[in-house]
């Protein structure tokens, strides 16, 4: 069983479109995250949720809107996609809000053309 | 703010060579330190961790020691294998700071047979 699963794995779309990436974890963790990995492999946090409550919003454009219907799911919706949004997006989860040992999904490679 | 600096890659070694990937950090509080590994086309996996000064994390032949005096957490392996080829990320989470992982820029490691 996959611990943290994201769909889709690949996403190619045109500028201006709206798209969503889904994430689910079956680890029973309380905290979930979205990270963005750019073309140089640099990883940066975008959002974190703890028990469905937004904890971190790391100066991400408001075109990005996370939604957590329950603590096992954290979806990422992106409006009006731009070329610069092309990246690999990773979902992750951890049991604790502090002393984080995170489990990552396999990533979603988003390409905006 | 908190930051992590890793040695520049890429690093190319022959099989059975000794590996060191340097990592230093800056943190205002008392961080936990991690090494994550990303194999081609996959998400990040936790390789090892250390939660306090002088702790040694180890896994799969890799080791790293939490050195508070030098603010370092260098990754070492005595004899690398072709299967160790991957991107390695040093990261910290600060128990007193924001509840997130802060990553270094990653080091790409290639092992030649």
mmCIF file of C-alpha atoms in Angstrom:
data_model
loop_
_atom_site.group_PDB
_atom_site.id
_atom_site.type_symbol
_atom_site.label_atom_id
_atom_site.label_comp_id
_atom_site.label_asym_id
_atom_site.label_seq_id
_atom_site.Cartn_x
_atom_site.Cartn_y
_atom_site.Cartn_z
ATOM 1 C CA UNK A 1 0.000 0.000 0.000
ATOM 2 C CA UNK A 2 1.285 3.405 -0.960
ATOM 3 C CA UNK A 3 1.642 5.587 2.130
ATOM 4 C CA UNK A 4 1.332 8.981 0.412
ATOM 5 C CA UNK A 5 -0.189 8.949 -3.039
ATOM 6 C CA UNK A 6 -0.592 11.809 -5.478
ATOM 7 C CA UNK A 7 -2.511 12.016 -8.713
ATOM 8 C CA UNK A 8 -1.779 12.643 -11.456
ATOM 9 C CA UNK A 9 1.900 11.817 -11.790
ATOM 10 C CA UNK A 10 2.248 13.962 -14.903
ATOM 11 C CA UNK A 11 0.194 16.972 -15.891
ATOM 12 C CA UNK A 12 0.653 18.975 -19.086
ATOM 13 C CA UNK A 13 -1.615 21.955 -19.582
ATOM 14 C CA UNK A 14 -1.859 25.310 -21.294
ATOM 15 C CA UNK A 15 -1.335 28.699 -19.735
ATOM 16 C CA UNK A 16 -4.443 30.138 -18.178
ATOM 17 C CA UNK A 17 -6.017 26.789 -17.335
ATOM 18 C CA UNK A 18 -7.091 25.665 -13.860
ATOM 19 C CA UNK A 19 -5.885 22.321 -12.563
ATOM 20 C CA UNK A 20 -5.921 20.259 -9.388
ATOM 21 C CA UNK A 21 -3.528 17.767 -7.847
ATOM 22 C CA UNK A 22 -4.863 15.308 -5.306
ATOM 23 C CA UNK A 23 -3.036 13.820 -2.347
ATOM 24 C CA UNK A 24 -4.032 11.136 0.106
ATOM 25 C CA UNK A 25 -2.129 9.548 2.994
ATOM 26 C CA UNK A 26 -3.039 6.326 4.771
ATOM 27 C CA UNK A 27 -0.553 6.692 7.613
ATOM 28 C CA UNK A 28 -2.963 8.270 10.058
ATOM 29 C CA UNK A 29 -0.803 11.396 10.216
ATOM 30 C CA UNK A 30 -2.163 14.696 11.449
ATOM 31 C CA UNK A 31 -0.060 16.995 9.280
ATOM 32 C CA UNK A 32 0.205 17.292 5.509
ATOM 33 C CA UNK A 33 2.295 19.506 3.268
ATOM 34 C CA UNK A 34 2.816 20.675 -0.264
ATOM 35 C CA UNK A 35 6.374 21.274 -1.483
ATOM 36 C CA UNK A 36 7.523 22.643 -4.809
ATOM 37 C CA UNK A 37 10.696 21.404 -6.492
ATOM 38 C CA UNK A 38 12.051 23.647 -9.207
ATOM 39 C CA UNK A 39 14.137 22.715 -12.228
ATOM 40 C CA UNK A 40 17.323 22.921 -10.151
ATOM 41 C CA UNK A 41 15.918 20.405 -7.667
ATOM 42 C CA UNK A 42 15.486 23.032 -4.965
ATOM 43 C CA UNK A 43 12.640 22.126 -2.588
ATOM 44 C CA UNK A 44 10.547 24.695 -0.829
ATOM 45 C CA UNK A 45 7.461 24.388 1.314
ATOM 46 C CA UNK A 46 4.248 25.916 0.050
ATOM 47 C CA UNK A 47 1.612 24.939 2.605
ATOM 48 C CA UNK A 48 1.103 22.832 5.667
ATOM 49 C CA UNK A 49 -2.111 21.679 7.297
ATOM 50 C CA UNK A 50 -2.613 20.160 10.714
ATOM 51 C CA UNK A 51 -5.924 18.416 11.326
ATOM 52 C CA UNK A 52 -7.424 20.304 8.374
ATOM 53 C CA UNK A 53 -6.232 23.657 9.691
ATOM 54 C CA UNK A 54 -3.853 25.804 7.631
ATOM 55 C CA UNK A 55 -0.570 26.243 9.513
ATOM 56 C CA UNK A 56 1.857 27.536 6.920
ATOM 57 C CA UNK A 57 1.240 29.559 3.787
ATOM 58 C CA UNK A 58 4.697 30.382 2.524
ATOM 59 C CA UNK A 59 4.033 33.505 0.441
ATOM 60 C CA UNK A 60 2.508 31.470 -2.329
ATOM 61 C CA UNK A 61 0.452 33.362 -4.935
ATOM 62 C CA UNK A 62 -3.240 33.198 -4.175
ATOM 63 C CA UNK A 63 -3.749 31.389 -7.480
ATOM 64 C CA UNK A 64 -2.720 28.353 -5.419
ATOM 65 C CA UNK A 65 -5.419 27.151 -3.059
ATOM 66 C CA UNK A 66 -5.012 24.069 -0.893
ATOM 67 C CA UNK A 67 -8.065 22.230 0.354
ATOM 68 C CA UNK A 68 -8.169 19.648 3.100
ATOM 69 C CA UNK A 69 -11.562 17.892 3.266
ATOM 70 C CA UNK A 70 -10.233 15.642 6.034
ATOM 71 C CA UNK A 71 -6.886 15.035 7.640
ATOM 72 C CA UNK A 72 -6.033 12.225 5.195
ATOM 73 C CA UNK A 73 -6.401 14.428 2.120
ATOM 74 C CA UNK A 74 -4.752 17.642 0.985
ATOM 75 C CA UNK A 75 -5.504 18.756 -2.547
ATOM 76 C CA UNK A 76 -3.876 21.596 -4.433
ATOM 77 C CA UNK A 77 -5.854 23.684 -6.871
ATOM 78 C CA UNK A 78 -4.091 26.101 -9.178
ATOM 79 C CA UNK A 79 -5.918 28.828 -11.094
ATOM 80 C CA UNK A 80 -4.751 30.672 -14.195
ATOM 81 C CA UNK A 81 -1.627 28.590 -14.648
ATOM 82 C CA UNK A 82 1.554 30.380 -15.688
ATOM 83 C CA UNK A 83 4.738 29.109 -17.338
ATOM 84 C CA UNK A 84 6.620 29.653 -14.089
ATOM 85 C CA UNK A 85 4.370 27.182 -12.303
ATOM 86 C CA UNK A 86 6.082 24.342 -14.161
ATOM 87 C CA UNK A 87 7.753 22.232 -11.477
ATOM 88 C CA UNK A 88 7.411 19.004 -9.555
ATOM 89 C CA UNK A 89 4.954 19.257 -6.688
ATOM 90 C CA UNK A 90 5.340 16.917 -3.737
ATOM 91 C CA UNK A 91 2.785 16.103 -1.125
ATOM 92 C CA UNK A 92 4.051 14.912 2.241
ATOM 93 C CA UNK A 93 2.723 13.986 5.646
ATOM 94 C CA UNK A 94 4.099 13.689 9.154
ATOM 95 C CA UNK A 95 2.786 12.481 12.469
ATOM 96 C CA UNK A 96 3.963 15.500 14.382
ATOM 97 C CA UNK A 97 3.849 19.190 13.710
ATOM 98 C CA UNK A 98 7.318 19.551 15.205
ATOM 99 C CA UNK A 99 10.359 17.323 14.924
ATOM 100 C CA UNK A 100 9.178 16.564 11.467
ATOM 101 C CA UNK A 101 9.891 13.210 9.856
ATOM 102 C CA UNK A 102 7.991 13.543 6.627
ATOM 103 C CA UNK A 103 6.823 10.899 4.194
ATOM 104 C CA UNK A 104 6.641 12.065 0.595
ATOM 105 C CA UNK A 105 4.506 11.150 -2.362
ATOM 106 C CA UNK A 106 6.081 10.342 -5.706
ATOM 107 C CA UNK A 107 5.500 13.845 -7.033
ATOM 108 C CA UNK A 108 3.432 15.437 -9.783
ATOM 109 C CA UNK A 109 5.379 16.886 -12.679
ATOM 110 C CA UNK A 110 3.426 19.898 -13.900
ATOM 111 C CA UNK A 111 4.343 21.349 -17.288
ATOM 112 C CA UNK A 112 2.650 24.537 -18.415
ATOM 113 C CA UNK A 113 2.932 25.256 -22.143
ATOM 114 C CA UNK B 1 15.819 32.469 9.070
ATOM 115 C CA UNK B 2 16.822 28.833 9.116
ATOM 116 C CA UNK B 3 18.925 27.575 6.223
ATOM 117 C CA UNK B 4 20.840 24.537 5.036
ATOM 118 C CA UNK B 5 23.880 24.550 2.769
ATOM 119 C CA UNK B 6 25.152 21.437 1.002
ATOM 120 C CA UNK B 7 28.249 20.895 -1.038
ATOM 121 C CA UNK B 8 27.848 21.636 -4.706
ATOM 122 C CA UNK B 9 27.302 18.740 -6.995
ATOM 123 C CA UNK B 10 27.328 16.772 -9.065
ATOM 124 C CA UNK B 11 29.544 14.231 -7.374
ATOM 125 C CA UNK B 12 30.837 11.290 -9.397
ATOM 126 C CA UNK B 13 32.599 8.367 -7.759
ATOM 127 C CA UNK B 14 33.655 4.867 -8.613
ATOM 128 C CA UNK B 15 32.009 1.901 -6.953
ATOM 129 C CA UNK B 16 33.454 1.090 -3.495
ATOM 130 C CA UNK B 17 34.790 4.623 -3.050
ATOM 131 C CA UNK B 18 34.323 6.567 0.190
ATOM 132 C CA UNK B 19 31.575 9.177 0.126
ATOM 133 C CA UNK B 20 31.248 12.436 2.003
ATOM 134 C CA UNK B 21 28.567 15.006 1.270
ATOM 135 C CA UNK B 22 28.974 18.107 3.412
ATOM 136 C CA UNK B 23 26.026 19.823 5.046
ATOM 137 C CA UNK B 24 25.998 22.832 7.352
ATOM 138 C CA UNK B 25 23.023 24.591 8.833
ATOM 139 C CA UNK B 26 21.880 27.814 10.441
ATOM 140 C CA UNK B 27 19.032 27.696 12.916
ATOM 141 C CA UNK B 28 17.807 29.939 15.704
ATOM 142 C CA UNK B 29 16.429 27.129 17.824
ATOM 143 C CA UNK B 30 17.158 23.450 18.354
ATOM 144 C CA UNK B 31 16.775 21.698 15.039
ATOM 145 C CA UNK B 32 16.394 18.081 14.148
ATOM 146 C CA UNK B 33 18.511 17.138 11.149
ATOM 147 C CA UNK B 34 17.707 14.804 8.291
ATOM 148 C CA UNK B 35 19.091 13.323 5.136
ATOM 149 C CA UNK B 36 16.600 12.501 2.417
ATOM 150 C CA UNK B 37 17.347 10.643 -0.812
ATOM 151 C CA UNK B 38 15.551 11.004 -4.133
ATOM 152 C CA UNK B 39 16.066 8.216 -6.647
ATOM 153 C CA UNK B 40 15.372 9.010 -10.306
ATOM 154 C CA UNK B 41 11.693 9.567 -10.970
ATOM 155 C CA UNK B 42 10.686 9.037 -7.356
ATOM 156 C CA UNK B 43 9.732 11.058 -4.324
ATOM 157 C CA UNK B 44 11.947 11.724 -1.358
ATOM 158 C CA UNK B 45 12.676 9.024 1.181
ATOM 159 C CA UNK B 46 14.032 9.599 4.634
ATOM 160 C CA UNK B 47 17.522 8.132 4.801
ATOM 161 C CA UNK B 48 18.500 8.995 8.369
ATOM 162 C CA UNK B 49 17.955 11.544 11.103
ATOM 163 C CA UNK B 50 19.401 12.937 14.316
ATOM 164 C CA UNK B 51 17.448 14.920 16.858
ATOM 165 C CA UNK B 52 20.092 16.282 19.215
ATOM 166 C CA UNK B 53 23.755 17.167 19.408
ATOM 167 C CA UNK B 54 26.206 14.247 19.076
ATOM 168 C CA UNK B 55 23.476 11.894 17.857
ATOM 169 C CA UNK B 56 24.527 9.678 14.973
ATOM 170 C CA UNK B 57 21.949 8.695 12.401
ATOM 171 C CA UNK B 58 22.616 5.611 10.294
ATOM 172 C CA UNK B 59 20.865 3.563 7.639
ATOM 173 C CA UNK B 60 21.884 1.386 4.674
ATOM 174 C CA UNK B 61 25.559 1.963 5.412
ATOM 175 C CA UNK B 62 25.170 5.751 5.488
ATOM 176 C CA UNK B 63 26.004 7.729 8.622
ATOM 177 C CA UNK B 64 25.818 11.339 9.752
ATOM 178 C CA UNK B 65 26.662 12.876 13.124
ATOM 179 C CA UNK B 66 24.944 15.966 14.507
ATOM 180 C CA UNK B 67 27.785 18.384 15.326
ATOM 181 C CA UNK B 68 26.450 21.400 17.150
ATOM 182 C CA UNK B 69 29.876 23.026 17.556
ATOM 183 C CA UNK B 70 30.417 23.117 13.800
ATOM 184 C CA UNK B 71 26.685 23.250 12.881
ATOM 185 C CA UNK B 72 27.233 20.343 10.525
ATOM 186 C CA UNK B 73 25.619 17.045 9.561
ATOM 187 C CA UNK B 74 27.880 15.524 6.934
ATOM 188 C CA UNK B 75 26.747 12.349 5.180
ATOM 189 C CA UNK B 76 29.272 9.515 4.844
ATOM 190 C CA UNK B 77 29.405 6.014 3.444
ATOM 191 C CA UNK B 78 32.433 3.795 3.440
ATOM 192 C CA UNK B 79 31.839 1.947 0.172
ATOM 193 C CA UNK B 80 29.294 3.231 -2.310
ATOM 194 C CA UNK B 81 27.382 1.150 -4.821
ATOM 195 C CA UNK B 82 25.922 1.949 -8.218
ATOM 196 C CA UNK B 83 22.471 1.735 -6.608
ATOM 197 C CA UNK B 84 23.357 4.709 -4.375
ATOM 198 C CA UNK B 85 23.162 7.015 -7.396
ATOM 199 C CA UNK B 86 20.526 9.590 -6.484
ATOM 200 C CA UNK B 87 20.037 13.154 -5.281
ATOM 201 C CA UNK B 88 20.687 13.644 -1.577
ATOM 202 C CA UNK B 89 19.063 16.405 0.457
ATOM 203 C CA UNK B 90 20.075 17.636 3.860
ATOM 204 C CA UNK B 91 17.225 19.189 5.828
ATOM 205 C CA UNK B 92 16.310 20.558 9.220
ATOM 206 C CA UNK B 93 13.195 21.145 11.220
ATOM 207 C CA UNK B 94 13.397 23.630 14.038
ATOM 208 C CA UNK B 95 11.482 22.654 17.150
ATOM 209 C CA UNK B 96 11.030 26.264 18.145
ATOM 210 C CA UNK B 97 10.500 27.730 14.708
ATOM 211 C CA UNK B 98 8.050 27.249 11.909
ATOM 212 C CA UNK B 99 6.801 23.718 11.558
ATOM 213 C CA UNK B 100 8.387 22.799 8.284
ATOM 214 C CA UNK B 101 11.387 21.126 6.728
ATOM 215 C CA UNK B 102 14.038 23.443 5.327
ATOM 216 C CA UNK B 103 16.072 21.756 2.610
ATOM 217 C CA UNK B 104 19.512 22.231 1.205
ATOM 218 C CA UNK B 105 19.864 22.526 -2.545
ATOM 219 C CA UNK B 106 20.494 18.819 -3.062
ATOM 220 C CA UNK B 107 23.611 16.993 -4.234
ATOM 221 C CA UNK B 108 23.448 14.706 -7.233
ATOM 222 C CA UNK B 109 25.567 11.598 -6.745
ATOM 223 C CA UNK B 110 26.536 9.291 -9.597
ATOM 224 C CA UNK B 111 28.373 6.044 -8.939
ATOM 225 C CA UNK B 112 30.149 4.422 -11.859
ATOM 226 C CA UNK B 113 30.808 0.668 -11.941
#
